[in-house]
Amino acid sequence: MGAPGLLEESRVKASPPVGSGGTVAVPRPPSKPWDLPGGTGQGTLKLEVSHFDLWYGEKQALFDINLRAHERTVTALIGPSGCGKSTLLRSLNRMNDLVDGVSTAGSVALDGQEIYTPDLEVELLRRLVGMVFQKPNPFPKSIYDNVAYGLRIQGERRPVVLDEAVERSLRASALWTEVKDRLDQSALGLSGGQQQRLCIARALATGPEVLLMDEPCSALDPLSTQKVEDLIHELRSTCTIVIVTHNMQQAARVSDRTAVFLMGVLVEEGPTEKIFTSPDRKETEDYVTGRFG
Ligand SMILES: Nc1ncnc2c1ncn2[C@@H]1O[C@H](COP(=O)(O)OP(=O)(O)OP(=O)(O)O)[C@@H](O)[C@H]1O
Ligand SMILES: [Mg+2]
């Protein structure tokens, strides 16, 4: 089901040339293997948020959000604490359904299908749109059982299928070599960085097409952070990624496009390099240069 009426507002403009204004000193490596032509948001549209509002009870937290994410891109959501980044992220797989008193208006479409419809199978949605949280949250189960969890919930019992999925997911999250000899041990015995990669493996096991990451590195040391960032670059070839981060350098390193939020409003969205070097909006410049927030 498409929603052509809602697709008219075009937030994704053709990328203008990046100016030499150079307002912000955020380092971005000159060229990377994932800087492929067409890799900056011009592919197939995956997620489209249109005129989306959200209220917690009486209090409105998101105002008329319009945002698009294309296949095989990484979109960073940035902005000061309390501006609605996590709220928007959770809206993309209807995690906010779990919060009492939440109401929404407007549209979120995945592959052109509206997700805010009463008959939507939310479990299926969350299988397609996986989520990784700020704090690693492994279950108090073995490493194997953590990764196999989602598939078992779906009714998968065949050991050969589960074994294959566990190994594939742990390899994809760059954890396999560290844990392959201790799969039956508790996940709680892993380091924080390993736990976060385990949670990514758990999210990957059910084959998501979109991965939502809410400050996935904020509890990690620099080495673990680098591993997760490397992982994001690799996952980008199969997934659409939306990541919340407070770390400007991280947004600059990992994302193709960046959306800047202030007080529940998306003030500017565009190619990451442009957002950090020659933004259109004064509020964006003030935020990315650390003048407020
Ligand atoms: N469960 C909730 N019930 C009521 N209000 C909430 C709830 N969760 C968030 N809010 C409010 O919604 C607004 C946006 O919160 P949100 O957590 O999305 O911000 P954020 O940008 O992710 O902030 P941070 O960077 O601190 O994580 C805030 O005013 C917050 O107090
Ligand atoms: Mg948050």
Short mmCIF file of C-alpha atoms and ligand atoms in Angstrom, two decimals, residues 56 59 61 79-88 90 99 134 214-215 244 246, ligand 1:
data_model
loop_
_atom_site.label_atom_id
_atom_site.label_comp_id
_atom_site.label_asym_id
_atom_site.label_seq_id
_atom_site.Cartn_x
_atom_site.Cartn_y
_atom_site.Cartn_z
CA TYR A 56 3.11 11.56 25.84
CA LYS A 59 2.63 16.76 26.26
CA ALA A 61 7.19 15.52 22.09
CA GLY A 79 20.36 17.21 19.03
CA PRO A 80 20.38 18.21 22.68
CA SER A 81 19.09 15.99 25.46
CA GLY A 82 15.30 15.76 25.54
CA CYS A 83 14.77 16.94 21.95
CA GLY A 84 12.99 13.73 20.91
CA LYS A 85 15.66 11.61 19.21
CA SER A 86 14.87 8.40 21.11
CA THR A 87 11.15 9.11 20.81
CA LEU A 88 11.44 9.29 17.03
CA ARG A 90 11.20 4.22 18.93
CA VAL A 99 4.49 3.34 26.74
CA GLN A 134 22.20 2.64 24.70
CA ASP A 214 20.10 4.52 20.26
CA GLU A 215 23.50 5.80 21.40
CA VAL A 244 21.16 8.41 17.64
CA HIS A 246 25.61 12.68 21.05
N1 LIG B 1 7.91 7.63 28.62
C1 LIG B 1 7.80 8.95 28.61
N2 LIG B 1 6.77 9.57 29.22
C2 LIG B 1 6.65 10.92 29.21
N3 LIG B 1 7.51 11.75 28.59
C3 LIG B 1 8.55 11.18 27.96
C4 LIG B 1 8.76 9.77 27.94
N4 LIG B 1 9.89 9.51 27.24
C5 LIG B 1 10.35 10.71 26.85
N5 LIG B 1 9.57 11.71 27.27
C6 LIG B 1 9.74 13.17 27.02
O1 LIG B 1 9.80 13.38 25.64
C7 LIG B 1 10.81 14.34 25.32
C8 LIG B 1 11.81 13.70 24.36
O2 LIG B 1 12.50 12.66 25.05
P1 LIG B 1 13.54 11.69 24.33
O3 LIG B 1 13.88 10.62 25.29
O4 LIG B 1 13.00 11.29 23.02
O5 LIG B 1 14.77 12.69 24.11
P2 LIG B 1 16.24 12.41 23.56
O6 LIG B 1 16.46 13.41 22.47
O7 LIG B 1 16.38 10.98 23.23
O8 LIG B 1 17.14 12.80 24.82
P3 LIG B 1 18.54 12.17 25.32
O9 LIG B 1 19.58 12.74 24.41
O10 LIG B 1 18.67 12.70 26.71
O11 LIG B 1 18.42 10.68 25.28
C9 LIG B 1 11.42 14.77 26.64
O12 LIG B 1 10.79 15.96 27.04
C10 LIG B 1 11.08 13.63 27.56
O13 LIG B 1 10.96 14.09 28.90
#
